[in-house]
PDB file of C-alpha atoms in Angstrom:
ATOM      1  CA  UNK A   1       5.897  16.509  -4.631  1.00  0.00           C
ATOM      2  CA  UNK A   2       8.495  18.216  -6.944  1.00  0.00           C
ATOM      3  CA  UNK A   3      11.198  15.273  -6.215  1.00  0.00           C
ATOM      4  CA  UNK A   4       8.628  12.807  -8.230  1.00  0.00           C
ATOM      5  CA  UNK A   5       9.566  14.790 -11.562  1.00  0.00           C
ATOM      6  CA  UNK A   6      11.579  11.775 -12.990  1.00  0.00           C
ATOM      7  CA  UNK A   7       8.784   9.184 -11.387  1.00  0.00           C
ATOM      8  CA  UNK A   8       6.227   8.830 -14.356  1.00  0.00           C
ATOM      9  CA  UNK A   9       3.901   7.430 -12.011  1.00  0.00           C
ATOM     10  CA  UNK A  10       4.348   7.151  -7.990  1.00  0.00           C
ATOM     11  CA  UNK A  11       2.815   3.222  -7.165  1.00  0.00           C
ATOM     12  CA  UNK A  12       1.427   2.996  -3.456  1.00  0.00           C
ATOM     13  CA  UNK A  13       0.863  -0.214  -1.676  1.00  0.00           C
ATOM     14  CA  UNK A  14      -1.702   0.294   1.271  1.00  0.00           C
ATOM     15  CA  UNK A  15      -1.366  -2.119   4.398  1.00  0.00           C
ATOM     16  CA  UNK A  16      -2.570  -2.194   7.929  1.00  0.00           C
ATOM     17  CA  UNK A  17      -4.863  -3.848  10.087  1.00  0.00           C
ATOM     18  CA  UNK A  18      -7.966  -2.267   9.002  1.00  0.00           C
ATOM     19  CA  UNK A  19      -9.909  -2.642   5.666  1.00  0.00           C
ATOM     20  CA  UNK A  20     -11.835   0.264   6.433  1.00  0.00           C
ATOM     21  CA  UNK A  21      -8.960   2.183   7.352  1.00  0.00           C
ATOM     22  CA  UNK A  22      -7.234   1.796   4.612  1.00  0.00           C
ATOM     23  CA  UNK A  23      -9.808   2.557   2.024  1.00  0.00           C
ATOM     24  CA  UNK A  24     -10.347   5.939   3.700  1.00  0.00           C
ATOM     25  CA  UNK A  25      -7.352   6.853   3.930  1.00  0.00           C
ATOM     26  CA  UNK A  26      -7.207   5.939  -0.103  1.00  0.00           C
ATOM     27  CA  UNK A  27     -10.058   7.528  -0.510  1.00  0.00           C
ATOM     28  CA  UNK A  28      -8.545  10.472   1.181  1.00  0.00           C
ATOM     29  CA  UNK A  29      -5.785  10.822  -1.308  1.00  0.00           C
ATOM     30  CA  UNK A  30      -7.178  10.299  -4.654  1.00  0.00           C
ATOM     31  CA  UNK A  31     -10.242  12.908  -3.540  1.00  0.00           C
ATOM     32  CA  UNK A  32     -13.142  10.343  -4.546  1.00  0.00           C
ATOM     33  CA  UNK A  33     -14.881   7.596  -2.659  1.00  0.00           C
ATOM     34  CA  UNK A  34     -13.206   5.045  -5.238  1.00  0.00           C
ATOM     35  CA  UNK A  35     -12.605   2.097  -2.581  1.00  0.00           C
ATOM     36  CA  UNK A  36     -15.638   0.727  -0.618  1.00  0.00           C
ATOM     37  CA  UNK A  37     -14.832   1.370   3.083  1.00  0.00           C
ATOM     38  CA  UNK A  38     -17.753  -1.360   4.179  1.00  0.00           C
ATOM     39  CA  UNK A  39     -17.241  -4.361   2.162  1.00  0.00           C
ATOM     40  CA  UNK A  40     -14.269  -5.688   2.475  1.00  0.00           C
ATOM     41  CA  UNK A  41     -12.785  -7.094  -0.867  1.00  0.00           C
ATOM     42  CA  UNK A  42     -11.344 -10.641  -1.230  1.00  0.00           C
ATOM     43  CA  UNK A  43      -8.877  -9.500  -4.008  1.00  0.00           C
ATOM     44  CA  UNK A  44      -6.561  -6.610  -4.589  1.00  0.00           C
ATOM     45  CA  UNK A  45      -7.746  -3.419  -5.887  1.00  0.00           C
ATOM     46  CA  UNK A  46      -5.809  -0.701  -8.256  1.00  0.00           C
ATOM     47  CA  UNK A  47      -6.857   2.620  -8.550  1.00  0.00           C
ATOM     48  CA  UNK A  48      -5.602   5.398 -10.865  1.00  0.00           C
ATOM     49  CA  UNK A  49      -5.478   9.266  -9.866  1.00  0.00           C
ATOM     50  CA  UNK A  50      -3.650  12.210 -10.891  1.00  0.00           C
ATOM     51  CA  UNK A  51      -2.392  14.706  -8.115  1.00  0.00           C
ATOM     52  CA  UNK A  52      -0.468  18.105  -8.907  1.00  0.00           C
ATOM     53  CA  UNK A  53       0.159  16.758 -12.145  1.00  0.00           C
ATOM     54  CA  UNK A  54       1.361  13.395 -11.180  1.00  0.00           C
ATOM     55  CA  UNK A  55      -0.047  10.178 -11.861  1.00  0.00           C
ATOM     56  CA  UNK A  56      -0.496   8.063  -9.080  1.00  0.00           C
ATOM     57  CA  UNK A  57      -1.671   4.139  -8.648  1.00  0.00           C
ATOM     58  CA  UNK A  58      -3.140   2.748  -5.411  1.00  0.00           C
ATOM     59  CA  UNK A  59      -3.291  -0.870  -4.357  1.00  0.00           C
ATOM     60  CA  UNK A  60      -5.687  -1.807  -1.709  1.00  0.00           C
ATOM     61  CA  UNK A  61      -5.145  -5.311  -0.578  1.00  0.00           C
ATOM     62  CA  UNK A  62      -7.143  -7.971   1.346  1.00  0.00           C
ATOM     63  CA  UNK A  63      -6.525  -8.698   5.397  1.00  0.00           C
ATOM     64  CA  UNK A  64      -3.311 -10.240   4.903  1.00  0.00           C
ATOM     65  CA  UNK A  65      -2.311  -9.433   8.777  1.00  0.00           C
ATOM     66  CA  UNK A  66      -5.696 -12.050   9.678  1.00  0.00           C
ATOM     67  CA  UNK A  67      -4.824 -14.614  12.408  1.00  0.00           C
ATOM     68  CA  UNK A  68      -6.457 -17.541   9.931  1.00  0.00           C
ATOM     69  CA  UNK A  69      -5.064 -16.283   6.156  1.00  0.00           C
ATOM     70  CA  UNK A  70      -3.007 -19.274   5.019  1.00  0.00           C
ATOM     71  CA  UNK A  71       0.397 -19.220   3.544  1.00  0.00           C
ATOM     72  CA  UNK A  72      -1.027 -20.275  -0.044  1.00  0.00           C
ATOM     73  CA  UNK A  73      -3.312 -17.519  -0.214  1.00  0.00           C
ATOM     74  CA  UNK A  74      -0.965 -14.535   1.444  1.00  0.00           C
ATOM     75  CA  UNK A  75       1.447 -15.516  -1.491  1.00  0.00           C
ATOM     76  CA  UNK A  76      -1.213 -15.497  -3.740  1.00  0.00           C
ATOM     77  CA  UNK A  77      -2.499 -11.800  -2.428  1.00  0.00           C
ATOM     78  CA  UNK A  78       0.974 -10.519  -2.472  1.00  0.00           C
ATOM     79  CA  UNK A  79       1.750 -12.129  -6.220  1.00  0.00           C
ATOM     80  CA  UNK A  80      -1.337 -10.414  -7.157  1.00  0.00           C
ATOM     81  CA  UNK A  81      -0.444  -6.762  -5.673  1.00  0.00           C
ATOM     82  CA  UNK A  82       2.925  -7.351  -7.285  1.00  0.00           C
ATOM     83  CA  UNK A  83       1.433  -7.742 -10.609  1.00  0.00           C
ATOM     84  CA  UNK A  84      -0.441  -5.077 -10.336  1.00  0.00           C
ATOM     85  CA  UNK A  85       2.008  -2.267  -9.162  1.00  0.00           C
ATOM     86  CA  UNK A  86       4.081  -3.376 -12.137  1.00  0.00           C
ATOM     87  CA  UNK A  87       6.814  -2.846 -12.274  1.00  0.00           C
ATOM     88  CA  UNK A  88       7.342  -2.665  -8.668  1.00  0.00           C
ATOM     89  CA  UNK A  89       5.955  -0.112  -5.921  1.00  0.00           C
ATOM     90  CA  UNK A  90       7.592   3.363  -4.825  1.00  0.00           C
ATOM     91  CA  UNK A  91       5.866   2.976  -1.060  1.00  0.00           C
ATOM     92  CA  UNK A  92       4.479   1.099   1.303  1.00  0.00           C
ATOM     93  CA  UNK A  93       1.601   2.926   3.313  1.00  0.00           C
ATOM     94  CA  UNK A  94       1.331   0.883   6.816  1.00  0.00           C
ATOM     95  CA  UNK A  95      -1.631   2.127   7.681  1.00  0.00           C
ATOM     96  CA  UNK A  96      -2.059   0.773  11.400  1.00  0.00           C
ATOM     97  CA  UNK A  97      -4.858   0.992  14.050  1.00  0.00           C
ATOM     98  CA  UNK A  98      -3.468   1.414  17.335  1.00  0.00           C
ATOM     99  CA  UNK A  99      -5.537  -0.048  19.555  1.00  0.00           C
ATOM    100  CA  UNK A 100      -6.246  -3.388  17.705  1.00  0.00           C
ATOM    101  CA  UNK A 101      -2.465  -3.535  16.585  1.00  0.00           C
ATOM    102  CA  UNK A 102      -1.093  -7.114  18.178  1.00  0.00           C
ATOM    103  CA  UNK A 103       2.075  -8.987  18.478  1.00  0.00           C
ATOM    104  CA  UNK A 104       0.699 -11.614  15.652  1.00  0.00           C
ATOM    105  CA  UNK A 105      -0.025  -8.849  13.390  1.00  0.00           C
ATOM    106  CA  UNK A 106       3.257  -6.573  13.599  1.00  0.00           C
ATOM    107  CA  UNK A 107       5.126 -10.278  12.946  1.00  0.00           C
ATOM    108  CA  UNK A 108       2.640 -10.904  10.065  1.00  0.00           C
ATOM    109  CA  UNK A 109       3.722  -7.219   8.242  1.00  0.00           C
ATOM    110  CA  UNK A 110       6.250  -7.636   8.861  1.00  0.00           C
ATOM    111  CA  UNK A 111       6.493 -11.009   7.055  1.00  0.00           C
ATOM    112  CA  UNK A 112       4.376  -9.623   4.160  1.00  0.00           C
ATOM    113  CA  UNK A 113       6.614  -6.808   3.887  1.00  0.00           C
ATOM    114  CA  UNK A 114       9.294  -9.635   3.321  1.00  0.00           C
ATOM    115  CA  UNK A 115       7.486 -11.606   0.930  1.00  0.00           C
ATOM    116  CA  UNK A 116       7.936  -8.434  -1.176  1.00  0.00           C
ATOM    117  CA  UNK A 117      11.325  -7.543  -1.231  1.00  0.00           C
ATOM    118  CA  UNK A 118      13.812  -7.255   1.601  1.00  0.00           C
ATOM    119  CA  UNK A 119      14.313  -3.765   0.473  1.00  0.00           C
ATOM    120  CA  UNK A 120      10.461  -2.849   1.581  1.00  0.00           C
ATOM    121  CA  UNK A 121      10.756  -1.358   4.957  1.00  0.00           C
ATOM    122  CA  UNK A 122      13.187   1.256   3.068  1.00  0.00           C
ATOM    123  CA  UNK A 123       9.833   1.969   1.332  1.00  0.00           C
ATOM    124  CA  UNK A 124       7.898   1.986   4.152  1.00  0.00           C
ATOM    125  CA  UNK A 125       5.521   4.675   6.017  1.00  0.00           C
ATOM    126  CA  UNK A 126       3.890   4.126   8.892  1.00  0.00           C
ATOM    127  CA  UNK A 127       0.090   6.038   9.100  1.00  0.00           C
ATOM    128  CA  UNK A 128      -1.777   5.844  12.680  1.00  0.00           C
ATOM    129  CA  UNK A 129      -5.175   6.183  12.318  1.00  0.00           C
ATOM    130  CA  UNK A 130      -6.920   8.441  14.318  1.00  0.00           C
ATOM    131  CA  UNK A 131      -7.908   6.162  17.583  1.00  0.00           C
ATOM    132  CA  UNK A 132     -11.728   5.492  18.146  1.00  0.00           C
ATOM    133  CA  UNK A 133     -11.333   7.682  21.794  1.00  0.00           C
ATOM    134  CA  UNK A 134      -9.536  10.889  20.602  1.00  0.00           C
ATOM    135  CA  UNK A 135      -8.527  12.141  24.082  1.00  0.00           C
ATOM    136  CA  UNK A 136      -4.910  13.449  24.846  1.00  0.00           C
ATOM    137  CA  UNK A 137      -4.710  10.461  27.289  1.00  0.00           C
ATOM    138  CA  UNK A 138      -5.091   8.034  24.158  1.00  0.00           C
ATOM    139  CA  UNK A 139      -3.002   9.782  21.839  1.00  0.00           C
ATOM    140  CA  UNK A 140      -0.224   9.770  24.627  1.00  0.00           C
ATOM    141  CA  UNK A 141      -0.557   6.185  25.359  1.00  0.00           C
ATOM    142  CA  UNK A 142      -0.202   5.403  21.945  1.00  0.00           C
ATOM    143  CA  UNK A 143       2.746   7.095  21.437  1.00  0.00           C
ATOM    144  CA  UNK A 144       4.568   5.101  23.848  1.00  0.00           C
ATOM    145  CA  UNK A 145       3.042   1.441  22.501  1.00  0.00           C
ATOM    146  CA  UNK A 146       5.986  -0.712  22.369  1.00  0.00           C
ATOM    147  CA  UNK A 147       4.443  -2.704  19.151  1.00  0.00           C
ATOM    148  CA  UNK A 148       3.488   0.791  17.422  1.00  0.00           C
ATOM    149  CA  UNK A 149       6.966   2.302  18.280  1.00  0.00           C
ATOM    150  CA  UNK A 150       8.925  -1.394  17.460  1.00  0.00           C
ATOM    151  CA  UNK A 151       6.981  -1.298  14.203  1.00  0.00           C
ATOM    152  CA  UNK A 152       8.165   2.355  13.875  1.00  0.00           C
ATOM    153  CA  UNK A 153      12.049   2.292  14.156  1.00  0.00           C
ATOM    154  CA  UNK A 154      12.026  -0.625  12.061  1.00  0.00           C
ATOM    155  CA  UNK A 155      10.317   2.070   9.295  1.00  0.00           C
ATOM    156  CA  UNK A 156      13.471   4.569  10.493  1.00  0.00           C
ATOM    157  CA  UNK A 157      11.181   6.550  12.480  1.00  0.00           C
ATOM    158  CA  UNK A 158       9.110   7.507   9.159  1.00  0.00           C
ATOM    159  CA  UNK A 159       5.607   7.921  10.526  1.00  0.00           C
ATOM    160  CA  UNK A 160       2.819  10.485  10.510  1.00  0.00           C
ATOM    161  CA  UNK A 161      -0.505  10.854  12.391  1.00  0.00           C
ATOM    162  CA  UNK A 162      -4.250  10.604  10.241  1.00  0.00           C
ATOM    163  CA  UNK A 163      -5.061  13.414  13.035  1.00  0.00           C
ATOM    164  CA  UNK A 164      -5.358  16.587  11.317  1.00  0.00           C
ATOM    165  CA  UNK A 165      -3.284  15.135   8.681  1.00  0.00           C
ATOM    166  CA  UNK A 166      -3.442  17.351   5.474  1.00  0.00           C
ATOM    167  CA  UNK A 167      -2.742  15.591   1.952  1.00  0.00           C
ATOM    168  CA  UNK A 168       0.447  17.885   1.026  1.00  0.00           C
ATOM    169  CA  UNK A 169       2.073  16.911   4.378  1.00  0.00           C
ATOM    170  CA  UNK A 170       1.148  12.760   3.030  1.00  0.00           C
ATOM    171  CA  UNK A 171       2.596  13.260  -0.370  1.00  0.00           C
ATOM    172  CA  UNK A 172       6.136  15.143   0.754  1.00  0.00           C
ATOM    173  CA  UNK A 173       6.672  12.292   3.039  1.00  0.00           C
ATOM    174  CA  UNK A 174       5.767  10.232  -0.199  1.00  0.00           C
ATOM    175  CA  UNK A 175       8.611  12.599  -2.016  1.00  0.00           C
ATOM    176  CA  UNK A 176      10.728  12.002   0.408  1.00  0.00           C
ATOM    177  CA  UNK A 177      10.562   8.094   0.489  1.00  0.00           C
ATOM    178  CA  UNK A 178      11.438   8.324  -3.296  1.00  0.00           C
ATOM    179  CA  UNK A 179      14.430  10.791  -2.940  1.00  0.00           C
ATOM    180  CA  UNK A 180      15.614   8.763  -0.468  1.00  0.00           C
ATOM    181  CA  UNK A 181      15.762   5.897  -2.885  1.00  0.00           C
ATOM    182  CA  UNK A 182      17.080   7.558  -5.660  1.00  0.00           C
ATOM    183  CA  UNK A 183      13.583   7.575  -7.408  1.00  0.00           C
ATOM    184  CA  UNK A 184      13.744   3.300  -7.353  1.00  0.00           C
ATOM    185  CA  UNK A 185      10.833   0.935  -7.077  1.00  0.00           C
ATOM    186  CA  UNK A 186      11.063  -2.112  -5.227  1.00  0.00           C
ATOM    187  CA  UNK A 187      12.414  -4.986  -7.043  1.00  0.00           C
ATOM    188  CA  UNK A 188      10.034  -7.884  -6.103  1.00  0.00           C
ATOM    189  CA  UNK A 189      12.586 -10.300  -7.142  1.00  0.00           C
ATOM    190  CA  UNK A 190      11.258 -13.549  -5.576  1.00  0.00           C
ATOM    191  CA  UNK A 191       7.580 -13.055  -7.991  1.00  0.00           C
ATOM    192  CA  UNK A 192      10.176 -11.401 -11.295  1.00  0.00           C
ATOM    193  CA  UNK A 193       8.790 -14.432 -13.458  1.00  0.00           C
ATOM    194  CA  UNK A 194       5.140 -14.256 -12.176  1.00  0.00           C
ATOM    195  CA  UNK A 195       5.303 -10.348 -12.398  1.00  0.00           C
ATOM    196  CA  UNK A 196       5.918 -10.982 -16.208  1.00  0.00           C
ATOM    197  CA  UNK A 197       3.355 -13.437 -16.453  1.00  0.00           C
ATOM    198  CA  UNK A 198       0.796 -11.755 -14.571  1.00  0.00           C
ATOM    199  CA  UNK A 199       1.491  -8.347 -16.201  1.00  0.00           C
ATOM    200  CA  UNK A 200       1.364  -9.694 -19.654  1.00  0.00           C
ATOM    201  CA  UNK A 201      -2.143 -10.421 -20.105  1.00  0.00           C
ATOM    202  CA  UNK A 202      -3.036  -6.814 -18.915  1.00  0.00           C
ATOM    203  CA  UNK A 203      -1.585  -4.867 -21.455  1.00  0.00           C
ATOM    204  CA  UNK A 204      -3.943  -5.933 -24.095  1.00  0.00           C
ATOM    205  CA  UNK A 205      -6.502  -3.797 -21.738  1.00  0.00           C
ATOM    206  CA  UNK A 206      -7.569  -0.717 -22.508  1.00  0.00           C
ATOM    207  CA  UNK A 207      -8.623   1.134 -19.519  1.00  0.00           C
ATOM    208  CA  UNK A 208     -11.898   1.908 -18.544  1.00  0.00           C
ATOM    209  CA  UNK A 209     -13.711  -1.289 -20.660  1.00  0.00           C
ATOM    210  CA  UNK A 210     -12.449  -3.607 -17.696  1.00  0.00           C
ATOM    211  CA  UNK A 211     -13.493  -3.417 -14.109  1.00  0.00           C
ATOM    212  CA  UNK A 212     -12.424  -7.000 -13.136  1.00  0.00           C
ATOM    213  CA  UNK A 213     -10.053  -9.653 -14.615  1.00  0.00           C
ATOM    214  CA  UNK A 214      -8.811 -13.330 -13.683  1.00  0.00           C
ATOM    215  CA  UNK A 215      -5.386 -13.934 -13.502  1.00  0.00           C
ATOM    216  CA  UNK A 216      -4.254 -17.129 -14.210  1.00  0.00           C
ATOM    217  CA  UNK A 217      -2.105 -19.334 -13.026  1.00  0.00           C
ATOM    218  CA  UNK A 218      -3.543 -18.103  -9.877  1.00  0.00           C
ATOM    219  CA  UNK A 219      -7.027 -17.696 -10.390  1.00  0.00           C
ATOM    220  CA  UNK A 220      -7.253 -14.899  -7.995  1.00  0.00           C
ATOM    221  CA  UNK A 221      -9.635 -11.814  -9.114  1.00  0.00           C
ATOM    222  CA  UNK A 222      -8.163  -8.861  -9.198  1.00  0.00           C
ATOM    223  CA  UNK A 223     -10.343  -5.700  -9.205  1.00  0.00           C
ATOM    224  CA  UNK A 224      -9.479  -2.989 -11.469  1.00  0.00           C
ATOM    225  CA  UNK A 225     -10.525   0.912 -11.520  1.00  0.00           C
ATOM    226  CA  UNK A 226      -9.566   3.268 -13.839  1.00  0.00           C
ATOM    227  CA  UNK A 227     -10.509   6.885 -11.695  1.00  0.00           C
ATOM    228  CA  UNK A 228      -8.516   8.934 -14.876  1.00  0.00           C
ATOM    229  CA  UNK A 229      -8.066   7.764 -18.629  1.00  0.00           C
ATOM    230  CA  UNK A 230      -4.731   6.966 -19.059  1.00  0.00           C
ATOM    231  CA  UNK A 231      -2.128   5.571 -22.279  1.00  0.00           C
ATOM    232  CA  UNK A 232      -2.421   1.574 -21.897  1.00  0.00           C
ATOM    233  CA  UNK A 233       1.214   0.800 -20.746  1.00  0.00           C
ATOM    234  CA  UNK A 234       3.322  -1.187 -22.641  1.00  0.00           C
ATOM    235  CA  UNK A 235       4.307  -4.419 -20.461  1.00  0.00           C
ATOM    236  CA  UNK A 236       7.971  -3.631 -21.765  1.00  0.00           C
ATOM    237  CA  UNK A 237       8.023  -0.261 -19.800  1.00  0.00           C
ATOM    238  CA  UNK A 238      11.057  -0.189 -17.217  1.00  0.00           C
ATOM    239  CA  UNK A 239      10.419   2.689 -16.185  1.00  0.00           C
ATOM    240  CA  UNK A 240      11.002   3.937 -12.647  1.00  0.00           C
TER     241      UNK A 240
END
């Protein structure tokens, strides 16, 4: 985690096929139960942690690999996650469920992932979650899934399994995502303006009074956690 010393703040994205899934495996990281693993929110959520002496951000976001989500509202989920990991995410956590992983939902990732930046899947770490039968025969199987591995080499073979994972192991591959980049964020370029926009009537907010704002122009809710008092951030900061 040493490589995140000029990274004031490492900004995760969390993806995948499972709601549930994903909010453990937030859960997991931060060290709290701060994302609901039943409900399933209709907005995106950011949570703030600190982890050997690093501040991190987590965004949960909707099902945006569902068969039925329209194009209006995926854009509108991703604008909102955008505005949110301000000013632009270190990594993408795929977060993926083997055995309910399909064809429509590796295209739709992959599509989100585009709607973010073309420079994503550079960002990009793929997380299988522990399958629901845990036999060697399973775990085999899955290793060979042609969707799971396609999904795979198109992350440059950066993947780990939830199995036994331990949360050092999770945050060097994190390190190593960010060295790899030269400690860069994604530059959502395609939402720049909206970012701004977005961002701007957040800074006014000083953390912990607000658990929930609207965003306008979208008038999307966005769910907002504060898990460890922090400076409000200027909507100037460029940092990395």
């Amino acid at each position: 985690f040493s490589v995140l010393i000029s990274v004031s703040e490492l900004r995760v994205v969390l993806l995948g096929n499972s709601w549930s899934e994903r909010s453990s495996v937030g859960n997991f990281i931060l060290g709290e139960t701060e994302f609901n693993t039943e409900e399933e929110a209709d907005c995106c959520q950011r949570v703030r942690g600190q982890l050997k002496e690093k501040h991190i951000v987590l965004i949960n976001t909707p099902d945006l690999l569902h068969y039925n989500i329209s194009e209006h509202k995926l854009t509108e989920h991703v604008r909102n996650c955008v505005s949110l990991s301000n000013p632009g995410p270190h990594v993408f956590l795929l977060v993926l469920q083997p055995e309910d992983f399909t064809e429509e939902q590796k295209l739709k990732l992959c599509r989100v992932l585009k709607l973010f930046s073309d420079q994503s899947i550079d960002h990009s770490l793929v997380l299988i979650s522990t399958p629901r039968e845990e036999s060697s025969v399973f775990l085999e199987n899955y290793k060979h899934d042609p969707l799971l591995r396609d999904m795979i080499r198109k992350c440059e073979y950066r993947f780990l399994w939830q199995k036994n994972l331990e949360l050092d192991e999770l945050l060097t591959r994190f390190s190593q995502i960010v060295k790899e980049n030269n400690g860069d964020h994604v530059i959502c370029d395609v939402f720049e303006d909206t970012k701004s926009d977005l961002t701007s009537g957040l800074g006014s907010l000083k953390q912990g009074e607000v658990d929930s704002v609207r965003l306008d122009p979208f008038r999307a809710a966005v769910a907002i956690k504060s898990h460890t008092p922090l400076p409000v951030e200027s909507t100037t900061n460029q940092s990395k």
